Tab-separated table of N, CA and C in Angstrom:
chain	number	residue	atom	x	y	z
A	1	UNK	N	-10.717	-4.191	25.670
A	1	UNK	CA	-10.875	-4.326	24.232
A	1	UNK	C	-9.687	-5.131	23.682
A	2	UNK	N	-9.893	-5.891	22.732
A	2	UNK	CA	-8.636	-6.569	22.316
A	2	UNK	C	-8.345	-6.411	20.870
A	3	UNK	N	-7.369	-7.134	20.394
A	3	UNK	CA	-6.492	-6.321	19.832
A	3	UNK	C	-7.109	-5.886	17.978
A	4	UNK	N	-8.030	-7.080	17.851
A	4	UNK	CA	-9.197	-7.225	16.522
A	4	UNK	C	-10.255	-6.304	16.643
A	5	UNK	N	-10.647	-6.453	18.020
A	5	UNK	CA	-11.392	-5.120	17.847
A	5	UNK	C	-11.327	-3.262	17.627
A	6	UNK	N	-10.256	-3.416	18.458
A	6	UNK	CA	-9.135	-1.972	18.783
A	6	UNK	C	-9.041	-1.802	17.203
A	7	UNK	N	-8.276	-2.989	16.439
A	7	UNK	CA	-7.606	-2.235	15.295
A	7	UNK	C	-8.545	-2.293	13.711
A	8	UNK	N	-9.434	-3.581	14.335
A	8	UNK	CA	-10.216	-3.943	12.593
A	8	UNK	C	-10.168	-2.454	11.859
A	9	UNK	N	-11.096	-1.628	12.166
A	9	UNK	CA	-11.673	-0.871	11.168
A	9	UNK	C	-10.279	0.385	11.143
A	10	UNK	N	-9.589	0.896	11.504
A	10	UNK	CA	-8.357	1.428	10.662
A	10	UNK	C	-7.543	0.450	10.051
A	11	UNK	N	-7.301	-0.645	9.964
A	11	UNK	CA	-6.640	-1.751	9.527
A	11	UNK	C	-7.293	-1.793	8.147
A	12	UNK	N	-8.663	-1.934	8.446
A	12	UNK	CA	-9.742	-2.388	7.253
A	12	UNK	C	-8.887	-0.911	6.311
A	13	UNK	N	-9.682	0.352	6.634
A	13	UNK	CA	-9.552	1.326	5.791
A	13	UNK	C	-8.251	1.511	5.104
A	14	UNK	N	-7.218	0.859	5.297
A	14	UNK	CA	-5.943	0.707	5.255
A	14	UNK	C	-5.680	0.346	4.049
A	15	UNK	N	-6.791	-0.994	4.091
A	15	UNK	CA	-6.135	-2.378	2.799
A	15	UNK	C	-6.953	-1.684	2.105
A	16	UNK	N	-8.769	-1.064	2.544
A	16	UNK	CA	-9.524	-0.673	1.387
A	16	UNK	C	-8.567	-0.065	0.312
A	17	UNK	N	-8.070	1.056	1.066
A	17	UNK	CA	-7.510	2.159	-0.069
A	17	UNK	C	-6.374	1.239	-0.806
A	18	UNK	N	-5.999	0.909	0.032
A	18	UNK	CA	-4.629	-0.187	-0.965
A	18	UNK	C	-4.873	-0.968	-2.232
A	19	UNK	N	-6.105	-1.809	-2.224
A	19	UNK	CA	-6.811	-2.322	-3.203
A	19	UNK	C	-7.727	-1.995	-3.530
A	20	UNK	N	-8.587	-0.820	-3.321
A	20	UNK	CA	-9.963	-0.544	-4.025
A	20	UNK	C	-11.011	-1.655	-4.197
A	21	UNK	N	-11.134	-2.333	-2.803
A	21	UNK	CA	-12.146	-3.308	-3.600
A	21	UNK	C	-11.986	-3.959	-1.852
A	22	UNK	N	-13.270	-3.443	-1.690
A	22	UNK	CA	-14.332	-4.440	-0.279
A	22	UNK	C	-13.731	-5.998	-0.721
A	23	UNK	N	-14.038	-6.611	-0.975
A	23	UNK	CA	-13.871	-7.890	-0.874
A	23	UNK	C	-12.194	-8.594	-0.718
A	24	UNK	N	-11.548	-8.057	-1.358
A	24	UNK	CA	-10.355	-8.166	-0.956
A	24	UNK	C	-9.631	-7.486	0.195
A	25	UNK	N	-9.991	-6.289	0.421
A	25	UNK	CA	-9.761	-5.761	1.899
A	25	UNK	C	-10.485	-6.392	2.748
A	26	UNK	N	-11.389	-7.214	2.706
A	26	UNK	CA	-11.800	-8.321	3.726
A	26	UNK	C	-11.093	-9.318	4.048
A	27	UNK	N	-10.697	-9.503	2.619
A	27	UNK	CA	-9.974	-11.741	2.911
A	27	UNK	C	-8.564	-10.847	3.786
A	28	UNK	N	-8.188	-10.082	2.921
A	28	UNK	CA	-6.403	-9.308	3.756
A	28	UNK	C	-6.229	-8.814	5.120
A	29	UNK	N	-7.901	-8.540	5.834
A	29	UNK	CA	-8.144	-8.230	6.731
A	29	UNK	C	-7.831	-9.422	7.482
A	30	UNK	N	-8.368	-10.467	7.190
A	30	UNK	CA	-8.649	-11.768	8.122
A	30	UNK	C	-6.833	-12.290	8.442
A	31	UNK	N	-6.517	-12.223	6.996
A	31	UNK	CA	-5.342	-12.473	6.642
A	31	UNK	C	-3.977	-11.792	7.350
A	32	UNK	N	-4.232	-10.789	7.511
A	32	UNK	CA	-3.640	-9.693	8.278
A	32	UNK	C	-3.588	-10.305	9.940
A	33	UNK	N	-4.738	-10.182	10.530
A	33	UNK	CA	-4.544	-10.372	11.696
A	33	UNK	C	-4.722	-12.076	12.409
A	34	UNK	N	-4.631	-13.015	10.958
A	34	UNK	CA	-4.436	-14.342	11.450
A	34	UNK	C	-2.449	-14.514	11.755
A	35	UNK	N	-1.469	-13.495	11.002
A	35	UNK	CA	-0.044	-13.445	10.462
A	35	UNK	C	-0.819	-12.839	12.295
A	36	UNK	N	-0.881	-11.636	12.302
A	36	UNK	CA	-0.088	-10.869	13.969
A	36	UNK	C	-0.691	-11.931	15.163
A	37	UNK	N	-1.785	-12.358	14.599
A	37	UNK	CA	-1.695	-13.828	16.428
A	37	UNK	C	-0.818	-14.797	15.921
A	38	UNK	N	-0.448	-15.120	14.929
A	38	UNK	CA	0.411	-16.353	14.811
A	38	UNK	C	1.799	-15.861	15.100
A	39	UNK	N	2.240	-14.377	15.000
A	39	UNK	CA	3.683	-13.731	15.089
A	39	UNK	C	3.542	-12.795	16.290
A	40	UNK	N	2.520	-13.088	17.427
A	40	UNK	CA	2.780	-11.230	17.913
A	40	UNK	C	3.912	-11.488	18.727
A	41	UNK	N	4.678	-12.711	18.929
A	41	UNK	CA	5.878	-12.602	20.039
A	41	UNK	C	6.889	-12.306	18.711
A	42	UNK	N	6.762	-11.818	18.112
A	42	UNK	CA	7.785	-11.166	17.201
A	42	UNK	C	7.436	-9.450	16.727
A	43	UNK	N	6.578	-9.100	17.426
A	43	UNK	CA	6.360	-7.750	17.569
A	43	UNK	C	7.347	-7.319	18.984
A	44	UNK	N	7.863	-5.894	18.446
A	44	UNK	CA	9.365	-5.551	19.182
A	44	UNK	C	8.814	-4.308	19.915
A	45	UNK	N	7.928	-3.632	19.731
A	45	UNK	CA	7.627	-2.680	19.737
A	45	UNK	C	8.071	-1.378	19.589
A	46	UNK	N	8.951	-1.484	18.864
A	46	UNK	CA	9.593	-0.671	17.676
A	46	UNK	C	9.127	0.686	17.049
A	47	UNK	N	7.927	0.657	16.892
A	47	UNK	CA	5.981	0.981	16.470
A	47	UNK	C	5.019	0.668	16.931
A	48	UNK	N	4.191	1.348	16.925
A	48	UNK	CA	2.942	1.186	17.139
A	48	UNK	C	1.919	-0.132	16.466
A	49	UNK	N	1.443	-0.586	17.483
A	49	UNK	CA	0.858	-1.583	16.818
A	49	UNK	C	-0.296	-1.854	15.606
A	50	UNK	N	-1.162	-0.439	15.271
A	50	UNK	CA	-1.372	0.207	14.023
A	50	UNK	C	-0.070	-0.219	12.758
A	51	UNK	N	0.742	0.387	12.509
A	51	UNK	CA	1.951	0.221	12.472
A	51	UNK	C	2.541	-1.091	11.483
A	52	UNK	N	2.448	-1.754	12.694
A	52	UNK	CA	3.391	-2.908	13.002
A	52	UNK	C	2.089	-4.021	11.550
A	53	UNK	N	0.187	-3.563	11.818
A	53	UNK	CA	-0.365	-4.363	11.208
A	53	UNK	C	-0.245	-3.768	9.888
A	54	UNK	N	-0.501	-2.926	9.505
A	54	UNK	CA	-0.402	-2.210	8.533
A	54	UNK	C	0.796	-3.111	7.413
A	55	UNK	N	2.029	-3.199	8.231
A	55	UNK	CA	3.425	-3.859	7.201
A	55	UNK	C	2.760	-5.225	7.044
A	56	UNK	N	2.238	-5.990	7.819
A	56	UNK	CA	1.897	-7.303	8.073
A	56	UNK	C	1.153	-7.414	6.334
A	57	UNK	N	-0.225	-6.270	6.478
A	57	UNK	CA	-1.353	-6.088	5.346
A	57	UNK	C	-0.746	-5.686	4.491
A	58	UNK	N	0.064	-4.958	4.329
A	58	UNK	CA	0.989	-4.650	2.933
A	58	UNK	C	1.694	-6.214	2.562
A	59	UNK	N	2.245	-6.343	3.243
A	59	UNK	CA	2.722	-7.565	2.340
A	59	UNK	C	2.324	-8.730	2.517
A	60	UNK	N	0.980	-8.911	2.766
A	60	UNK	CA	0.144	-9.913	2.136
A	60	UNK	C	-0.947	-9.376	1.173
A	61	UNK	N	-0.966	-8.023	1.168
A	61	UNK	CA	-1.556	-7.473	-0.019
A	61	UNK	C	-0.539	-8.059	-1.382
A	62	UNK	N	0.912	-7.556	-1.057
A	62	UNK	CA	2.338	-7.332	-2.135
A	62	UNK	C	2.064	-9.300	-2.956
A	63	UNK	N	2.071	-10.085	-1.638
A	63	UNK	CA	1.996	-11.648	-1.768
A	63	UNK	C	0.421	-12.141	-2.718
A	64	UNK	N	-0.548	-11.178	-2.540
A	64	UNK	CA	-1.369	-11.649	-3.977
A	64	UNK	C	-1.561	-11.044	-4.990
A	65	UNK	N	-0.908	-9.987	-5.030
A	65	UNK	CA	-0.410	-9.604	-6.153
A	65	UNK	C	0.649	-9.939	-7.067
A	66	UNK	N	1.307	-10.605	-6.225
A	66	UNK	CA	2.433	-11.705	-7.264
A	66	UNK	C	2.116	-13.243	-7.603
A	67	UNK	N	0.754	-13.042	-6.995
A	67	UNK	CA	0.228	-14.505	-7.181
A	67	UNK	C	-0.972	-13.952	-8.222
A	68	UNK	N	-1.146	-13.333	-8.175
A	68	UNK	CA	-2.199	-12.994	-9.066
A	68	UNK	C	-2.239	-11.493	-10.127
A	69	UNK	N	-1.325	-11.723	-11.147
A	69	UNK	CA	-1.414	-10.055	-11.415
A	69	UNK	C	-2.494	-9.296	-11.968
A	70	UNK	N	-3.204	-9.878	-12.825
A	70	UNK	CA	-4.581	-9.473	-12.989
A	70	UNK	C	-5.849	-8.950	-11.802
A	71	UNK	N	-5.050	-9.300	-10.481
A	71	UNK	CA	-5.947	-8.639	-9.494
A	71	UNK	C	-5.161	-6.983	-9.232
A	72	UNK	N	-4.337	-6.908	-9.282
A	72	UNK	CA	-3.267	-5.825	-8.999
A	72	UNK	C	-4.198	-5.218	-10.177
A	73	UNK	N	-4.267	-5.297	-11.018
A	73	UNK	CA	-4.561	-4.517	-12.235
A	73	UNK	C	-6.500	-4.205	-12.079
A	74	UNK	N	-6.797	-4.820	-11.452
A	74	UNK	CA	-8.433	-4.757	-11.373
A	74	UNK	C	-8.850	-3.565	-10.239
A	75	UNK	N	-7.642	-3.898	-9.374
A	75	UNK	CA	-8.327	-3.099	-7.754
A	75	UNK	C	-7.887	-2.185	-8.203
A	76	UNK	N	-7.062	-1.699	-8.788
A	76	UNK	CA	-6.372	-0.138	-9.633
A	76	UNK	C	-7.719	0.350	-10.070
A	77	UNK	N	-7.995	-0.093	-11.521
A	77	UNK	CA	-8.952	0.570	-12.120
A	77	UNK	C	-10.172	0.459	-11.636
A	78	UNK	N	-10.906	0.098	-10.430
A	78	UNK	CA	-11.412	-0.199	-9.587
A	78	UNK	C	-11.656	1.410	-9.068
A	79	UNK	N	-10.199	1.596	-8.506
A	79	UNK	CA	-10.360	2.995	-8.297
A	79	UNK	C	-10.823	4.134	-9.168
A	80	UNK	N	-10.390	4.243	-10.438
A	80	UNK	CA	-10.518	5.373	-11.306
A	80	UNK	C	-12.173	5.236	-11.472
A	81	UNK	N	-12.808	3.931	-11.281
A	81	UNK	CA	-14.342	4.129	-11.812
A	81	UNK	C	-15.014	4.734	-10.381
A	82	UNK	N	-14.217	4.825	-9.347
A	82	UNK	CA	-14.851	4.824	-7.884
A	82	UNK	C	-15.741	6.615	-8.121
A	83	UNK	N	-15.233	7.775	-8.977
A	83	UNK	CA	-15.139	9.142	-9.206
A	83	UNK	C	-16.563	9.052	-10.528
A	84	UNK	N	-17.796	9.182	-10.349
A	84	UNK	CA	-18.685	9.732	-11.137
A	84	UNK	C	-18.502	10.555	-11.746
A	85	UNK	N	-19.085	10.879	-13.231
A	85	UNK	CA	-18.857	11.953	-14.103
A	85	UNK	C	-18.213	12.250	-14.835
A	86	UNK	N	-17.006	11.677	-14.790
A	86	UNK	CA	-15.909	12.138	-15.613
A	86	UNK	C	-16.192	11.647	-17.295
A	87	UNK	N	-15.693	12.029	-18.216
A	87	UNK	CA	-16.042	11.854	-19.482
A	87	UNK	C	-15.538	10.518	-20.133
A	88	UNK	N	-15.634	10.028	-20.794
A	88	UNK	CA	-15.056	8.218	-20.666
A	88	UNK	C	-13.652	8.704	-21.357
A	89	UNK	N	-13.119	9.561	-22.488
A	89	UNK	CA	-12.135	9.725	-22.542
A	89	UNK	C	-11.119	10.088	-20.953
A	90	UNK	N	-11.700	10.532	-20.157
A	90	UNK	CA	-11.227	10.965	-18.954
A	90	UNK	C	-10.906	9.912	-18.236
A	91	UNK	N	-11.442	9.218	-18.088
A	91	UNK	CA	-11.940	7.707	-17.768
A	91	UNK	C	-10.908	7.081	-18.105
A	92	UNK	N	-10.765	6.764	-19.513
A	92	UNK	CA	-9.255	6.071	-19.878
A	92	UNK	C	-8.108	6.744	-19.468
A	93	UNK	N	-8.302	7.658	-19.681
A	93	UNK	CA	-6.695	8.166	-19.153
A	93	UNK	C	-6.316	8.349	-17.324
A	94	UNK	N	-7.349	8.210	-16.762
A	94	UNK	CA	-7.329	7.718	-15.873
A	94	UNK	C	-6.964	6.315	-15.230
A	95	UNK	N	-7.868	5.826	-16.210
A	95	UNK	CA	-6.966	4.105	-15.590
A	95	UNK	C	-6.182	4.107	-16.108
A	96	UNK	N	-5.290	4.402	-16.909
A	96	UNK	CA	-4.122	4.118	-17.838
A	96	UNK	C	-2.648	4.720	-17.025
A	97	UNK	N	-3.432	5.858	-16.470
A	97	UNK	CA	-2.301	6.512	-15.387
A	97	UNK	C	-2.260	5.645	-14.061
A	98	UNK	N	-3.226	5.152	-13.319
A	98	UNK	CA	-3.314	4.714	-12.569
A	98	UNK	C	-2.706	3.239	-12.520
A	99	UNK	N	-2.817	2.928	-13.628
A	99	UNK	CA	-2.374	1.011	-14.252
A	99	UNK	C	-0.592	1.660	-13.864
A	100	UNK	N	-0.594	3.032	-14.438
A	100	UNK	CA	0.993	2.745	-14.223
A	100	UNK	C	1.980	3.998	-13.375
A	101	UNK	N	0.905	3.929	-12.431
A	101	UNK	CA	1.641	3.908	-11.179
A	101	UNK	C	1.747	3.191	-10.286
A	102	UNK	N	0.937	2.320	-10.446
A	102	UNK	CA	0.636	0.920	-10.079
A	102	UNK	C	1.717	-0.044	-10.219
A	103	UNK	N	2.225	-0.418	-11.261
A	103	UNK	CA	3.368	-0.565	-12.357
A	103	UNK	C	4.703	-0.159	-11.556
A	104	UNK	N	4.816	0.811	-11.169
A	104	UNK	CA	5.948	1.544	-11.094
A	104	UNK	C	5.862	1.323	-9.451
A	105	UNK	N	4.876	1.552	-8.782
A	105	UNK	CA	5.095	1.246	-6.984
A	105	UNK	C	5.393	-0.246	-7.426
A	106	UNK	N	4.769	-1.504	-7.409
A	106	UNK	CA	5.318	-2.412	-7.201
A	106	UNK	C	6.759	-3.186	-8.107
A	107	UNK	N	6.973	-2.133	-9.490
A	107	UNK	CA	8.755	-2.393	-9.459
A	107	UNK	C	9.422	-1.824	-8.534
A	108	UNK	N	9.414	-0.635	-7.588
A	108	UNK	CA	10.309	-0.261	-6.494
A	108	UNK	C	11.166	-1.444	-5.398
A	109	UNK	N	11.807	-1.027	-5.235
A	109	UNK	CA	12.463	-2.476	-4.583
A	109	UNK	C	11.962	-2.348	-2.852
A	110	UNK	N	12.845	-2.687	-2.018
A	110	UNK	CA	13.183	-2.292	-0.633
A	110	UNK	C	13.637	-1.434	-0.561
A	111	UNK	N	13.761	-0.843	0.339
A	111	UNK	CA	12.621	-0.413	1.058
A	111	UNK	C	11.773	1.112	0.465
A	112	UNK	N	11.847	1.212	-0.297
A	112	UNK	CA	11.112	2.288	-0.855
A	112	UNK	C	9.931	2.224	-1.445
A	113	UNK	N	9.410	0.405	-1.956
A	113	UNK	CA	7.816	0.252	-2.282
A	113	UNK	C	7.421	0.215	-0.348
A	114	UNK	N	8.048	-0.310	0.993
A	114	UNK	CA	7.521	-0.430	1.466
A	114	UNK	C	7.264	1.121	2.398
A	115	UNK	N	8.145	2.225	2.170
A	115	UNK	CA	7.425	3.386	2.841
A	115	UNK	C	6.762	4.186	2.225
A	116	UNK	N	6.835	3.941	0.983
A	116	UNK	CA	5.537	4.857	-0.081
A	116	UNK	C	4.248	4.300	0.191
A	117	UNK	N	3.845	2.813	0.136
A	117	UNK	CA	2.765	2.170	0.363
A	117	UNK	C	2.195	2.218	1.829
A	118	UNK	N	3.006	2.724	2.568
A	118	UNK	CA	2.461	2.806	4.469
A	118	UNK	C	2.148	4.440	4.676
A	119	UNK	N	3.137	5.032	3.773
A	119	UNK	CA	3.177	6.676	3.973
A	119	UNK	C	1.993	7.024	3.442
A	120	UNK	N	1.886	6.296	2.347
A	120	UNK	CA	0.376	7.291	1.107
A	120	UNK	C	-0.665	6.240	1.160
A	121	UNK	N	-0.780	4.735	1.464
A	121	UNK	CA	-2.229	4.096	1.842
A	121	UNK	C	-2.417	3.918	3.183
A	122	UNK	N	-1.650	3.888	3.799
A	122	UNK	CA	-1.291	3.671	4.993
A	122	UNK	C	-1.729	5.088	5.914
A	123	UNK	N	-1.594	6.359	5.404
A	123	UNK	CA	-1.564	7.166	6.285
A	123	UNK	C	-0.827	7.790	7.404
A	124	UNK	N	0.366	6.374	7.308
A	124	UNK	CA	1.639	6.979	8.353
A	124	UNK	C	2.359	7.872	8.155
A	125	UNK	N	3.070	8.025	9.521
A	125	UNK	CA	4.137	9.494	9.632
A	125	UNK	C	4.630	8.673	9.030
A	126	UNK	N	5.735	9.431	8.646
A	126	UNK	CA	7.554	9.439	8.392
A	126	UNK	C	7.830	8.703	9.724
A	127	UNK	N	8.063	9.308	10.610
A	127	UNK	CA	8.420	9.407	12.140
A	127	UNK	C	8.366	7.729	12.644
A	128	UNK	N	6.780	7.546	12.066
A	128	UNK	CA	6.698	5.663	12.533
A	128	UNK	C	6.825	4.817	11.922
A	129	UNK	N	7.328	5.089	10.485
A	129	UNK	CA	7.436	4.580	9.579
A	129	UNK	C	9.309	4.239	9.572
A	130	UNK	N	9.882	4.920	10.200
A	130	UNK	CA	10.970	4.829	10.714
A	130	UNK	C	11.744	4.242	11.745
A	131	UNK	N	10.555	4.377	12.842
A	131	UNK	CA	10.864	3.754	13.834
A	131	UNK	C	10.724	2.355	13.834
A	132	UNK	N	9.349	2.064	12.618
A	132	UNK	CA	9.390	0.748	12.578
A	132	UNK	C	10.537	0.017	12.118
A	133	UNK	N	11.306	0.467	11.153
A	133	UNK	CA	12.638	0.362	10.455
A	133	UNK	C	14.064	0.143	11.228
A	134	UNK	N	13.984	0.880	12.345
A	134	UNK	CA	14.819	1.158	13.281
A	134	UNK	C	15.994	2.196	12.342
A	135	UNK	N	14.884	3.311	12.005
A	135	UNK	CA	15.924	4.141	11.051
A	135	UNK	C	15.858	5.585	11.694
A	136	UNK	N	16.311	6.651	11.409
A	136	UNK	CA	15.429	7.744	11.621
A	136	UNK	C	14.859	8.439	10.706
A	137	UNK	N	13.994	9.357	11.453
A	137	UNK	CA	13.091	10.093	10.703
A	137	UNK	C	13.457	10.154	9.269
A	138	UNK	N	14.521	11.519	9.092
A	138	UNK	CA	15.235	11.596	7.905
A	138	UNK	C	15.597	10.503	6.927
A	139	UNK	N	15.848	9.524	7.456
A	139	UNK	CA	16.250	8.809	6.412
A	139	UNK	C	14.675	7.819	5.898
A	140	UNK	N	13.715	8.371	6.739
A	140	UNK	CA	12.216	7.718	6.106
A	140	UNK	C	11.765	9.056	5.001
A	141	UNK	N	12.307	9.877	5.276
A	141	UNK	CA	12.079	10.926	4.448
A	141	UNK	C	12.848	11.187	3.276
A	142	UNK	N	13.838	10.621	2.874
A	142	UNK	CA	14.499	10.577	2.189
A	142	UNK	C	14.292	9.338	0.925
A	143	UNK	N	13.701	8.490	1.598
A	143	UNK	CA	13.456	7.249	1.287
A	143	UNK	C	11.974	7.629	0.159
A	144	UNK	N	11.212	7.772	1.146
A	144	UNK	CA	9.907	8.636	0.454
A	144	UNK	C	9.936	8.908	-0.849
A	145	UNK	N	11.067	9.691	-0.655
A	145	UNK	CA	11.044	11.189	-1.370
A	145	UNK	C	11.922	10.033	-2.828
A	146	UNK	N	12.632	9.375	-2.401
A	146	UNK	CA	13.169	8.773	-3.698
A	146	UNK	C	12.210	7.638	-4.597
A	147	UNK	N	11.354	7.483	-3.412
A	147	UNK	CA	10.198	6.431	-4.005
A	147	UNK	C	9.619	6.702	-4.868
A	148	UNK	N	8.883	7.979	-4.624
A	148	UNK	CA	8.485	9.074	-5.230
A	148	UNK	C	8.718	9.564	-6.609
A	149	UNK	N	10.066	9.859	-6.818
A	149	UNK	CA	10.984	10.598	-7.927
A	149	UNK	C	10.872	8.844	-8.722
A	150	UNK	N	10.911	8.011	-8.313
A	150	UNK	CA	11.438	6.778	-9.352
A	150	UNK	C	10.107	6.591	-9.547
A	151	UNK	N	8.846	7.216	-9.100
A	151	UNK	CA	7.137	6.367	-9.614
A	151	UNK	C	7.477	7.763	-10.856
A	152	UNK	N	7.507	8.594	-10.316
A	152	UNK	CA	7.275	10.182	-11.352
A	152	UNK	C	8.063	9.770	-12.389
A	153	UNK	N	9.402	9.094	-12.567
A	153	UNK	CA	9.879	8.888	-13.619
A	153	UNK	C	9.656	7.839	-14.322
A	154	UNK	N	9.392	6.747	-13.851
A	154	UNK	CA	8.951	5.371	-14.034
A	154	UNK	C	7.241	5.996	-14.973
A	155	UNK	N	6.691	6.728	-14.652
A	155	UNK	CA	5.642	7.149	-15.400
A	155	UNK	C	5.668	7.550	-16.203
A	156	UNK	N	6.582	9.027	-16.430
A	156	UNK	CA	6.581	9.371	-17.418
A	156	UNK	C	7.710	8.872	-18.569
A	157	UNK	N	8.421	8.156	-18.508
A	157	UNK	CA	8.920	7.755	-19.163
A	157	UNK	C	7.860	6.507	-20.065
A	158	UNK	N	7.121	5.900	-19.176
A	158	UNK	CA	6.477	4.792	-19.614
A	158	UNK	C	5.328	5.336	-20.790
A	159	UNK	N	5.015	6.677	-20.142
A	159	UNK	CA	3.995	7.804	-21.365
A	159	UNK	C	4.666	8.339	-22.047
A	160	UNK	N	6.091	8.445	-22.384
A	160	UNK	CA	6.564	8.487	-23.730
A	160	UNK	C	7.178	8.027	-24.973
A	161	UNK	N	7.000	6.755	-23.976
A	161	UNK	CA	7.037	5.581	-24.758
A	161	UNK	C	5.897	5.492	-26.044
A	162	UNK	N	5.089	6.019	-25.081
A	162	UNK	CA	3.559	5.637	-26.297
A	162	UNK	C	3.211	6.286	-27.292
């Protein structure tokens, strides 16, 4: 089996959740694993090669979203409509929360937008998320955990603004 086939569809489910939106977890897909054959003699094996594509798809996800911010803002609320039923007031305050946590992961700097975005769309440990880093555990956990505290505040501060 090789290496497109092995990884497409956890790769795929990867970017889905990242952007909420089939069509762009497609082009990022292609995109994704055209970067690891053009770079794999720069894979260290450090991580797992799950892993290793995952950072690749994050930041060519991160790269059209700074090329495009109105897509960042679409695949968000993308998500909040994905949940039937909810009441349309519910609805707004849903995308409105979601617009800005959205907001707040991609102001995070280094490395803390990049282990929140592998840890929570990504699905990774701590553990490989570290190793990919050449850090340890703890300090992917730590990292997390501050990513975290600056989206929670970055939010609510931004909702009391209003």
């Amino acid at each position: 089996m090789d290496l497109y086939e092995q990884y497409e569809k956890p790769v795929y489910r990867f970017l889905l959740r990242l952007t909420g939106n089939t069509h762009q977890a497609e082009d990022l897909l292609q995109e994704t694993f055209c970067q690891a054959f053009t770079h794999i003699s720069k894979f260290e094996g450090r991580s797992s090669l799950y892993t290793w594509l995952c950072r690749i798809g994050k930041n060519a996800w991160l790269k059209e979203c700074s090329r495009r911010s109105r897509y960042a803002d679409t695949a968000w609320e993308d998500l909040a409509l994905a949940d039937p039923g909810p009441t349309p007031e519910e609805t707004v305050i849903r995308k409105e929360t979601l617009r800005r946590v959205q907001k707040a992961v991609l102001a995070l700097e280094e490395p803390y937008k990049e282990v929140f975005i592998l840890h929570i769309y990504g699905d990774l440990k701590l553990k490989e998320i570290a190793a990919l880093n050449g850090k340890s555990e703890s300090w992917a956990r730590v990292t997390y955990h501050r990513a975290r505290q600056r989206i929670i505040k970055e939010v609510h501060d931004d909702e009391t603004e209003l």
